[in-house]
Coordinates of C-alpha atoms in Angstrom, one line a residue:
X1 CA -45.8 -21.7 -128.6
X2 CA -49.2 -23.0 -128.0
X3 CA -50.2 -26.4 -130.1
X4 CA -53.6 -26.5 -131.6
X5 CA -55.3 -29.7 -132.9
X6 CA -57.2 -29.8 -135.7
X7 CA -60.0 -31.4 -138.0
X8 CA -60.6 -30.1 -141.8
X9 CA -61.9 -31.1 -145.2
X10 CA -60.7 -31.0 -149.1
X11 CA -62.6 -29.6 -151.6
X12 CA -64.1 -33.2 -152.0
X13 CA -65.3 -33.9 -149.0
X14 CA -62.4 -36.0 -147.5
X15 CA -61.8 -35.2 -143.9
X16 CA -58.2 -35.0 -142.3
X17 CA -57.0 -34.4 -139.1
X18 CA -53.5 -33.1 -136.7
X19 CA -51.7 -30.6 -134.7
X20 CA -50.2 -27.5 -135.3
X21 CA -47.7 -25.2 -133.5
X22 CA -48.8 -21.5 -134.0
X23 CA -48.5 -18.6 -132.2
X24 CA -52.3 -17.5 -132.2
X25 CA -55.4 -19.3 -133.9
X26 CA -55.4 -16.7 -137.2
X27 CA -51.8 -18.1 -137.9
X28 CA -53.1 -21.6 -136.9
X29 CA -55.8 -21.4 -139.4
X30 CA -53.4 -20.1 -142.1
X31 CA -51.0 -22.9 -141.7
X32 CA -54.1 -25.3 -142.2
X33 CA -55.1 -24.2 -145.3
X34 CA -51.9 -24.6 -146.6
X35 CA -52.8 -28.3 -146.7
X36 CA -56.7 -28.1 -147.0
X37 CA -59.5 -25.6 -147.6
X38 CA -62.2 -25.9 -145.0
X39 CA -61.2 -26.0 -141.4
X40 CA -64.0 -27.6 -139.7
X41 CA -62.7 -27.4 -135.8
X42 CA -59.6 -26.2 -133.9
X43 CA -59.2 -27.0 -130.7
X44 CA -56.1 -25.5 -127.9
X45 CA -53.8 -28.6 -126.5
X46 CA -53.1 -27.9 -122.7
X47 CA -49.5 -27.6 -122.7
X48 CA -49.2 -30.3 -120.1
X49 CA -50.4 -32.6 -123.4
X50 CA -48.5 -31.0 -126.0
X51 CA -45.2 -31.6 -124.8
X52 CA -43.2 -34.2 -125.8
X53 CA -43.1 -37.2 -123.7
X54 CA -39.8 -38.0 -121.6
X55 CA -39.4 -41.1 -123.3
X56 CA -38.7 -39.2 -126.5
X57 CA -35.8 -38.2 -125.3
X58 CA -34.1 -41.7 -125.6
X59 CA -35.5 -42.0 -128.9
X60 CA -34.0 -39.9 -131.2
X61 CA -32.7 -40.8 -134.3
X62 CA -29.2 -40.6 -134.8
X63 CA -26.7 -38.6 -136.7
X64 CA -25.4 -41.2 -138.9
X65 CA -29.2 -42.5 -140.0
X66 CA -30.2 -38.8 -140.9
X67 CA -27.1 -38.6 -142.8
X68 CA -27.7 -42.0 -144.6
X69 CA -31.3 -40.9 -145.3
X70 CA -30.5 -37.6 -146.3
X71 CA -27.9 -39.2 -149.3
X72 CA -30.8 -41.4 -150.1
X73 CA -33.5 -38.8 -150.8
X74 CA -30.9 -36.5 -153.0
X75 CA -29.6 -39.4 -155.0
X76 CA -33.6 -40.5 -155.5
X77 CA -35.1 -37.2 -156.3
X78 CA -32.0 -36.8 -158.7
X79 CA -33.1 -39.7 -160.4
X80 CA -36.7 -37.7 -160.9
X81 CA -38.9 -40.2 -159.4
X82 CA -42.5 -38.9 -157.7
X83 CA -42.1 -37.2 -154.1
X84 CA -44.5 -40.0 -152.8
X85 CA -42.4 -43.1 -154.5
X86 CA -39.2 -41.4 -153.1
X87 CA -40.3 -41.4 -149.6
X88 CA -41.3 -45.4 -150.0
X89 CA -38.0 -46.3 -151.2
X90 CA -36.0 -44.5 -148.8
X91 CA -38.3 -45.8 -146.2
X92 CA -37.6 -49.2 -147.4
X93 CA -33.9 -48.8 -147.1
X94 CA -33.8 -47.5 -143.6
X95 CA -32.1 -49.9 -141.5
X96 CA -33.4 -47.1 -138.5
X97 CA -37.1 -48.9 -137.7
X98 CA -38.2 -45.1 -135.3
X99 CA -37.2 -43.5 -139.0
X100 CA -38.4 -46.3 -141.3
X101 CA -41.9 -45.7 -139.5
X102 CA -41.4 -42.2 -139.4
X103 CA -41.5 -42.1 -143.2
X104 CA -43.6 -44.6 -144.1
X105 CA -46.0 -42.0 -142.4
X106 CA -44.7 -39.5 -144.1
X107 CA -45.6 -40.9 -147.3
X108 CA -48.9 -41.3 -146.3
X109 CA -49.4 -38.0 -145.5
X110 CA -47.1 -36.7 -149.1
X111 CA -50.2 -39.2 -150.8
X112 CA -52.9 -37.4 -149.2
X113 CA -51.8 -34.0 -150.2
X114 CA -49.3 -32.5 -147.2
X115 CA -46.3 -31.2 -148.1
X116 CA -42.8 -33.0 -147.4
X117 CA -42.0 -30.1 -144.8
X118 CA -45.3 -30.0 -143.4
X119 CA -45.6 -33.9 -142.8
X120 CA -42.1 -34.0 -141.4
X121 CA -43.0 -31.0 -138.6
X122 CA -46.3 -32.7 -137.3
X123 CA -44.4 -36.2 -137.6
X124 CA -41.2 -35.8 -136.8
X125 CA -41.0 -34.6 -133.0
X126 CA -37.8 -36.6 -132.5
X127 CA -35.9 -35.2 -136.0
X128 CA -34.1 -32.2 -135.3
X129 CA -34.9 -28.8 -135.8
X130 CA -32.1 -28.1 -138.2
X131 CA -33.4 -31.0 -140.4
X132 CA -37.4 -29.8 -140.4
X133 CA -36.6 -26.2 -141.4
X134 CA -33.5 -26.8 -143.7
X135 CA -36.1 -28.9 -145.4
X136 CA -39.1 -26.7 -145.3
X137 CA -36.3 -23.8 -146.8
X138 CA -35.6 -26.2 -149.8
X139 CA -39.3 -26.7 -150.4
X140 CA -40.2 -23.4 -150.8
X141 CA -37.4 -22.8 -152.8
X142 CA -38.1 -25.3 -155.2
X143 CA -34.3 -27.2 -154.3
X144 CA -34.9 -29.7 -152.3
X145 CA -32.3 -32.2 -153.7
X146 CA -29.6 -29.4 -152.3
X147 CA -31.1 -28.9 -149.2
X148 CA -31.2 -33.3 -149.1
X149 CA -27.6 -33.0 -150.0
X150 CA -26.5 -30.3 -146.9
X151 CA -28.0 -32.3 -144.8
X152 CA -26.3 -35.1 -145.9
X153 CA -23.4 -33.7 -145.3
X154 CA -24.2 -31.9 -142.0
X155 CA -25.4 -34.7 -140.3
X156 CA -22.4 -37.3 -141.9
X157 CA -20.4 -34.7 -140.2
X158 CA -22.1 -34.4 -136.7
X159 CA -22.0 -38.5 -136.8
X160 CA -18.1 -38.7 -136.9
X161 CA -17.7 -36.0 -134.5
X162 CA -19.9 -38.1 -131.9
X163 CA -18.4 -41.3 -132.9
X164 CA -15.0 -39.5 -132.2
X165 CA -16.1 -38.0 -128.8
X166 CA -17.4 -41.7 -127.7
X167 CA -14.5 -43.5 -128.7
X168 CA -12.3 -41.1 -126.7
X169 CA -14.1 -40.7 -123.8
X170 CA -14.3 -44.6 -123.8
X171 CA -10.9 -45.7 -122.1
X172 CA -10.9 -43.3 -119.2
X173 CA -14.2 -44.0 -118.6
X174 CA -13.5 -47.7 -118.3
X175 CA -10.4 -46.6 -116.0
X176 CA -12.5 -45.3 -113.7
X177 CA -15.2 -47.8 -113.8
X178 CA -12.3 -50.4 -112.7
X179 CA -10.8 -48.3 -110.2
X180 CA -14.0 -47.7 -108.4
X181 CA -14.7 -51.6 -108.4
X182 CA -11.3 -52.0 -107.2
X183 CA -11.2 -49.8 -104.4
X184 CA -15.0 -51.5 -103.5
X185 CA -13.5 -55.1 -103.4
X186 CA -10.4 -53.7 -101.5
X187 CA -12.6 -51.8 -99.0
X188 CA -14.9 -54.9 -98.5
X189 CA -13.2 -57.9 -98.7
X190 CA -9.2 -57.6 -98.4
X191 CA -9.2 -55.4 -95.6
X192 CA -11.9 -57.0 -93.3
X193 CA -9.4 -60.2 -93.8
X194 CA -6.4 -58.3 -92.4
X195 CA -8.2 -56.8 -89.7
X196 CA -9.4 -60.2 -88.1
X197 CA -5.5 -61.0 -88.5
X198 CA -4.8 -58.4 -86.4
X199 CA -7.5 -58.5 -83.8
X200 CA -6.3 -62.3 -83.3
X201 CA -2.8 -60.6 -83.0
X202 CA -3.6 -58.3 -80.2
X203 CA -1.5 -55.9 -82.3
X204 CA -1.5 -52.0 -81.3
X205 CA -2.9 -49.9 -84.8
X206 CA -1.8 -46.9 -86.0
X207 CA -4.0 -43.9 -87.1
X208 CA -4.0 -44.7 -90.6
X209 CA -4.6 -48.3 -90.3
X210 CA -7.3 -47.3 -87.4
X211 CA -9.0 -44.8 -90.3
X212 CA -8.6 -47.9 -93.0
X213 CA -10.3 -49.7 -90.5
X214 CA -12.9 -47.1 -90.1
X215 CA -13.7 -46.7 -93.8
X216 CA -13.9 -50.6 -94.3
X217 CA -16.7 -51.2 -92.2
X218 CA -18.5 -48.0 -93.5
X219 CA -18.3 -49.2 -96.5
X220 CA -19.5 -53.2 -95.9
X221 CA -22.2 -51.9 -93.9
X222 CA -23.4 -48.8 -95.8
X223 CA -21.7 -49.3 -99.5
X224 CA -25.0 -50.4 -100.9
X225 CA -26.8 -47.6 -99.1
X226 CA -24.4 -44.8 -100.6
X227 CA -24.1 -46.5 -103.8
X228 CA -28.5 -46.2 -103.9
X229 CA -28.6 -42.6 -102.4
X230 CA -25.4 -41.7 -105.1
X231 CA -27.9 -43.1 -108.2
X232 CA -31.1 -41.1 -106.6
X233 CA -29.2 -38.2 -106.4
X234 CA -27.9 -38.3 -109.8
X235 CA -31.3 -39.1 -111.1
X236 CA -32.8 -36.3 -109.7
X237 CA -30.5 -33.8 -110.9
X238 CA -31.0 -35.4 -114.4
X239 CA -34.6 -34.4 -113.8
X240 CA -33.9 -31.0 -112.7
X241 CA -31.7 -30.3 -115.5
X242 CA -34.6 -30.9 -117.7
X243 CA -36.2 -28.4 -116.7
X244 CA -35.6 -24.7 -117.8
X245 CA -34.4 -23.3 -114.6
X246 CA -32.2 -26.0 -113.7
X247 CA -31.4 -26.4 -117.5
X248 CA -30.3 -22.8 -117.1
X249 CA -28.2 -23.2 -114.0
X250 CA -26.1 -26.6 -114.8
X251 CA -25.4 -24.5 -118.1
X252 CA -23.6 -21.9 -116.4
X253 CA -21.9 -24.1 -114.0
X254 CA -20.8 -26.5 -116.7
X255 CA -18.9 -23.2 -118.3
X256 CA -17.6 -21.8 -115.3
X257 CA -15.2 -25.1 -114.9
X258 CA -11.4 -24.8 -115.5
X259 CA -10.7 -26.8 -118.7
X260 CA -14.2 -28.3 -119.4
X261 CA -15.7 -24.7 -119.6
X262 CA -13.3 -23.7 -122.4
X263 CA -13.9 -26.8 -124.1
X264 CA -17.9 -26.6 -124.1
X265 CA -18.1 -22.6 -125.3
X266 CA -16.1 -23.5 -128.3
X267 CA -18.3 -26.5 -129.1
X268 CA -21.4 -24.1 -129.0
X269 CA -19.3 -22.0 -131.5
X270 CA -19.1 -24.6 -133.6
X271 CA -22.7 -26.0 -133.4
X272 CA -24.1 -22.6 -133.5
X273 CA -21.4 -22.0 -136.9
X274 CA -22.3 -25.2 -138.5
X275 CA -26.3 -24.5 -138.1
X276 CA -25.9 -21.1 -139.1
X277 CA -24.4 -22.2 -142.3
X278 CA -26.7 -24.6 -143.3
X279 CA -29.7 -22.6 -142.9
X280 CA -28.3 -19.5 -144.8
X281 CA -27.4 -21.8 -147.1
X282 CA -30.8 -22.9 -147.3
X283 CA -32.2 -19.9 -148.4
X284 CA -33.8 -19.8 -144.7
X285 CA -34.3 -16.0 -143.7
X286 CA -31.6 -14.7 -141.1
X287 CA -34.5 -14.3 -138.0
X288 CA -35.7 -17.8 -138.7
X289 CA -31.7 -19.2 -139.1
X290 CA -30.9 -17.3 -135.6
X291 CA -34.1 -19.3 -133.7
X292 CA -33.3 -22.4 -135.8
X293 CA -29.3 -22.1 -134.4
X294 CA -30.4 -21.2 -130.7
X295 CA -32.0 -24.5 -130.4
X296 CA -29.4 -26.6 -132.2
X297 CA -26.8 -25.5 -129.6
X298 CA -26.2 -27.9 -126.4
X299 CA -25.6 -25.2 -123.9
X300 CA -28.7 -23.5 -123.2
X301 CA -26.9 -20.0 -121.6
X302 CA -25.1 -19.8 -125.0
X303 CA -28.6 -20.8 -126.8
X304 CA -29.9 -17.5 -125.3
X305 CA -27.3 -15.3 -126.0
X306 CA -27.9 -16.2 -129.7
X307 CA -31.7 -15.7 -129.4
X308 CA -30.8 -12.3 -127.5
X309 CA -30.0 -11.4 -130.7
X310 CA -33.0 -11.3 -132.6
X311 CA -34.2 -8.4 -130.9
X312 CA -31.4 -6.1 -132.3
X313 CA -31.5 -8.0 -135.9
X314 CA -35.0 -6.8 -136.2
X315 CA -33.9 -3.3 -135.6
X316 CA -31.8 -3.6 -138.4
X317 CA -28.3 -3.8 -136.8
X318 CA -25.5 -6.9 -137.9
X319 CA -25.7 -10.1 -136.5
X320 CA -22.0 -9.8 -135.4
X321 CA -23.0 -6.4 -133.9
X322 CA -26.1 -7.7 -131.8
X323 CA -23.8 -10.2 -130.6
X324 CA -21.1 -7.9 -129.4
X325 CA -22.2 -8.0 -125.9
X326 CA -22.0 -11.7 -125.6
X327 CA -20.6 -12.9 -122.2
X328 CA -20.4 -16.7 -122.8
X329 CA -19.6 -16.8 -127.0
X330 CA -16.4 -16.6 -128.2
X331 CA -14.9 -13.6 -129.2
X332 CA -13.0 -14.4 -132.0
X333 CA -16.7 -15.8 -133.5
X334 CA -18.5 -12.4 -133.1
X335 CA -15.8 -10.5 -134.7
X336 CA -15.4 -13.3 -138.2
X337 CA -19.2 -12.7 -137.9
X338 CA -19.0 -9.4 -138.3
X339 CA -16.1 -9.1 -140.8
X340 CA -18.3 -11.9 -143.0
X341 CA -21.4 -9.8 -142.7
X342 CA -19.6 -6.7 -143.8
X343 CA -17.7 -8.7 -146.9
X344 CA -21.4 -10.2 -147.8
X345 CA -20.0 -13.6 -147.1
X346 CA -21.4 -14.9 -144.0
X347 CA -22.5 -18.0 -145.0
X348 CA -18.3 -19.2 -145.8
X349 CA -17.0 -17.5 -142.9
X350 CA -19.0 -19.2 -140.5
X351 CA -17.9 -22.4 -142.6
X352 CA -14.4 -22.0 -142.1
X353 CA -15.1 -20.8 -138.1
X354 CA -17.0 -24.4 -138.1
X355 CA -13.8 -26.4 -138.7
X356 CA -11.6 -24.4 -137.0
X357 CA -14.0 -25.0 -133.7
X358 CA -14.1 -28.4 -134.3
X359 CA -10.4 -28.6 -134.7
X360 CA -10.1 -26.9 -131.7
X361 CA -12.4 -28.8 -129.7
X362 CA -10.7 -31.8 -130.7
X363 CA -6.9 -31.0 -129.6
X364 CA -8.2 -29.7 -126.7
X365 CA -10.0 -32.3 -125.8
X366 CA -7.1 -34.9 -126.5
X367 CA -5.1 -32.5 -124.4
X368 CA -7.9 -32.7 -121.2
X369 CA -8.0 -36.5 -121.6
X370 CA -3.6 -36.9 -121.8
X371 CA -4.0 -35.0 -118.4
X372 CA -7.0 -37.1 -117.0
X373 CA -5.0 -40.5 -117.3
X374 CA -2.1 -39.8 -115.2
X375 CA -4.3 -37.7 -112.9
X376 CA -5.9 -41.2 -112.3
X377 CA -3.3 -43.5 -112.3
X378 CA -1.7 -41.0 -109.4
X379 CA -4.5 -40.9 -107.3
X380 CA -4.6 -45.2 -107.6
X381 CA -1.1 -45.7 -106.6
X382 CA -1.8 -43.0 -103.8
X383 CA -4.6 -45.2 -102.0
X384 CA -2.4 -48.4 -102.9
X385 CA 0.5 -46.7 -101.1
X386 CA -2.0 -45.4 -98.1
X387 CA -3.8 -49.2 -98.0
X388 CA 0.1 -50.9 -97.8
X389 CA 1.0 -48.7 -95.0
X390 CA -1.9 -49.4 -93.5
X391 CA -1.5 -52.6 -93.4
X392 CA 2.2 -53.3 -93.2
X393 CA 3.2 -50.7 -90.4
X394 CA 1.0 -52.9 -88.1
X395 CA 3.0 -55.8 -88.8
X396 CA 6.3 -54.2 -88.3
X397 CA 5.3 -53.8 -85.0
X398 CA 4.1 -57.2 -84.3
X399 CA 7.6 -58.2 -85.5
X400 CA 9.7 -55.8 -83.4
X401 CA 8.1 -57.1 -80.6
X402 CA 8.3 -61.0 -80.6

């Protein structure tokens, strides 16, 4: 969507300026007057500009913040204090300095007459999607304090289900990490030692100790250069994934894996249920809700499939029926769909598919990593066993034939 900047005017004469995403300049202009009468300039960003910059993507604000923040602006406008004081006092509590700044120009912008949703879509390129229109929904609706609260929720939510992922991911990761510096110190100091030992010796080697041999010096000659080329490769194909083809591609080949694939469709299930929710809940139209869900979800094949659907929405078919030819989303989600459209109760049923995803994605999870550690542990006392025949058969021989 192209991005326009802007300069306009209040009926006073004050002058204000910013950006806005539109799809042509007649729906440009109409945003702008939402927030002042005379537009004095508007001007195309090349998209090369307009995007946002790669450091952004190291700088987004966290689950648990948004979730924090989110209590602290329904408790506050409970309380019935001034949109504008609100924003200060939340501001003043975050202990998140990206949001703190964030709303401090926010309030700013609330002062000079923007609205809350408004300041929070120009400002907030590093919030997520889900939180800008869940909040725009419960603006126009005149609720904001419940659409503060659902976030609240949502995001207190999203935050323990990252904390849990981390925390599990965090032992075999450190397995590994030690088994790789292992096997390095092995490779290039331990061996080397034995092998002068037997050189001295005159000893005749075996294969395997001839291919440990081998191995060694490829690795104290080259390890550093592998180790280099390994990080540039991995770097690139970060950059590549960012991209949309090669977003597209690792996508599919991230689902097309054994155990992980599984694993990954059913947490796009329950990303796509749990967004879905919200924004229904929000009093956000279905159309808008099925964008806003597309590009909550992680995998970007799935992320399509969902935005697929629009096209068949707008004909005036079901949601659970435009989905129906799905390759990558679960089936059991497009049939609750469609059973919850039918019943008139969407907005539960995709509730209650939410938990049972995340439930899901948890035991299976649990279930991938109980098979990871052994898997591990095997293939170290394999190389232990290959590295103590290597070096022991050697020695036999020496022995037999003093």
């Amino acid at each position: 969507m192209p991005t326009y900047k802007y300069e306009g005017a209040y009926a006073g004469g004050e002058r204000v300026s910013g950006v806005v995403e539109a799809a042509s300049r007649q729906e440009a202009v109409a945003q702008i007057r939402q927030t002042c009468e005379v537009v004095l300039s508007l001007k195309e960003i090349p998209k090369s500009f307009a995007q946002r910059p790669a450091a952004a993507v190291f700088q987004r604000i966290s689950p648990k913040s948004l979730a924090f923040t989110c209590q602290q602006f329904a408790i506050v406008l409970k309380a019935g204090l001034p949109l504008v004081q609100t924003v200060d006092l939340v501001a003043g509590q975050s202990e998140d300095k990206a949001l703190q700044r964030l709303l401090r120009q926010v309030s700013e912008d609330v002062s000079n007459g923007w609205s809350l949703s408004y300041s929070f879509d120009q400002r907030g390129g590093r919030l997520p999607v889900t939180f800008r229109e869940t909040i725009r929904a419960g603006e126009e609706s005149g609720d904001l304090v419940s659409a503060f609260d659902r976030m609240a929720k949502y995001y207190d939510r999203t935050a323990k289900t990252h904390a849990k992922a981390i925390s599990t991911m965090t032992y075999p990761a450190f397995v590994i990490l030690v088994a790789i510096v292992v096997v390095y110190v092995i490779m290039d100091k331990a061996v080397p030692a034995f092998i002068n030992t037997f050189d001295d010796l005159g000893a005749e080697l075996p294969p395997i100790t001839v291919g440990l041999i081998a191995v060694s010096n490829f690795t104290t000659r080259y390890g550093k250069y592998v180790a280099a080329g390994i990080l540039a490769l991995i770097a690139a194909l970060w950059l590549y994934s960012r991209t949309e083809k090669g977003g597209l591609l690792f996508s599919r080949l991230r689902l097309s894996l054994p155990v992980l694939g599984e694993i990954g469709r059913m947490a796009g299930a329950s990303q796509f249920a749990h967004t879905m929710s919200a924004m229904l809940a929000a009093g956000v139209p279905i159309l808008q809700a099925i964008a806003v869900s597309s590009r909550a979800m992680s995998s970007l094949v799935m992320a399509q499939e969902v935005l697929d659907t629009v096209a068949g929405v707008e004909a005036g078919r079901g949601l659970g029926d435009s989905m129906a030819n799905s390759r990558e989303l679960p089936q059991m989600l497009i049939q609750m769909t469609a059973v919850g459209e039918s019943a008139g109760a969407l907005e539960s049923t995709l509730e209650v598919l939410a938990e049972y995803y995340d439930n899901e994605v948890d035991v299976r999870t649990e279930r991938a990593l109980s098979l990871l550690e052994p898997i591990i542990i095997c293939c170290l006392a394999v190389f232990v066993v290959l590295i103590l025949f290597a070096v022991y058969v050697p020695m036999f021989n020496i022995y037999n034939t003093i």
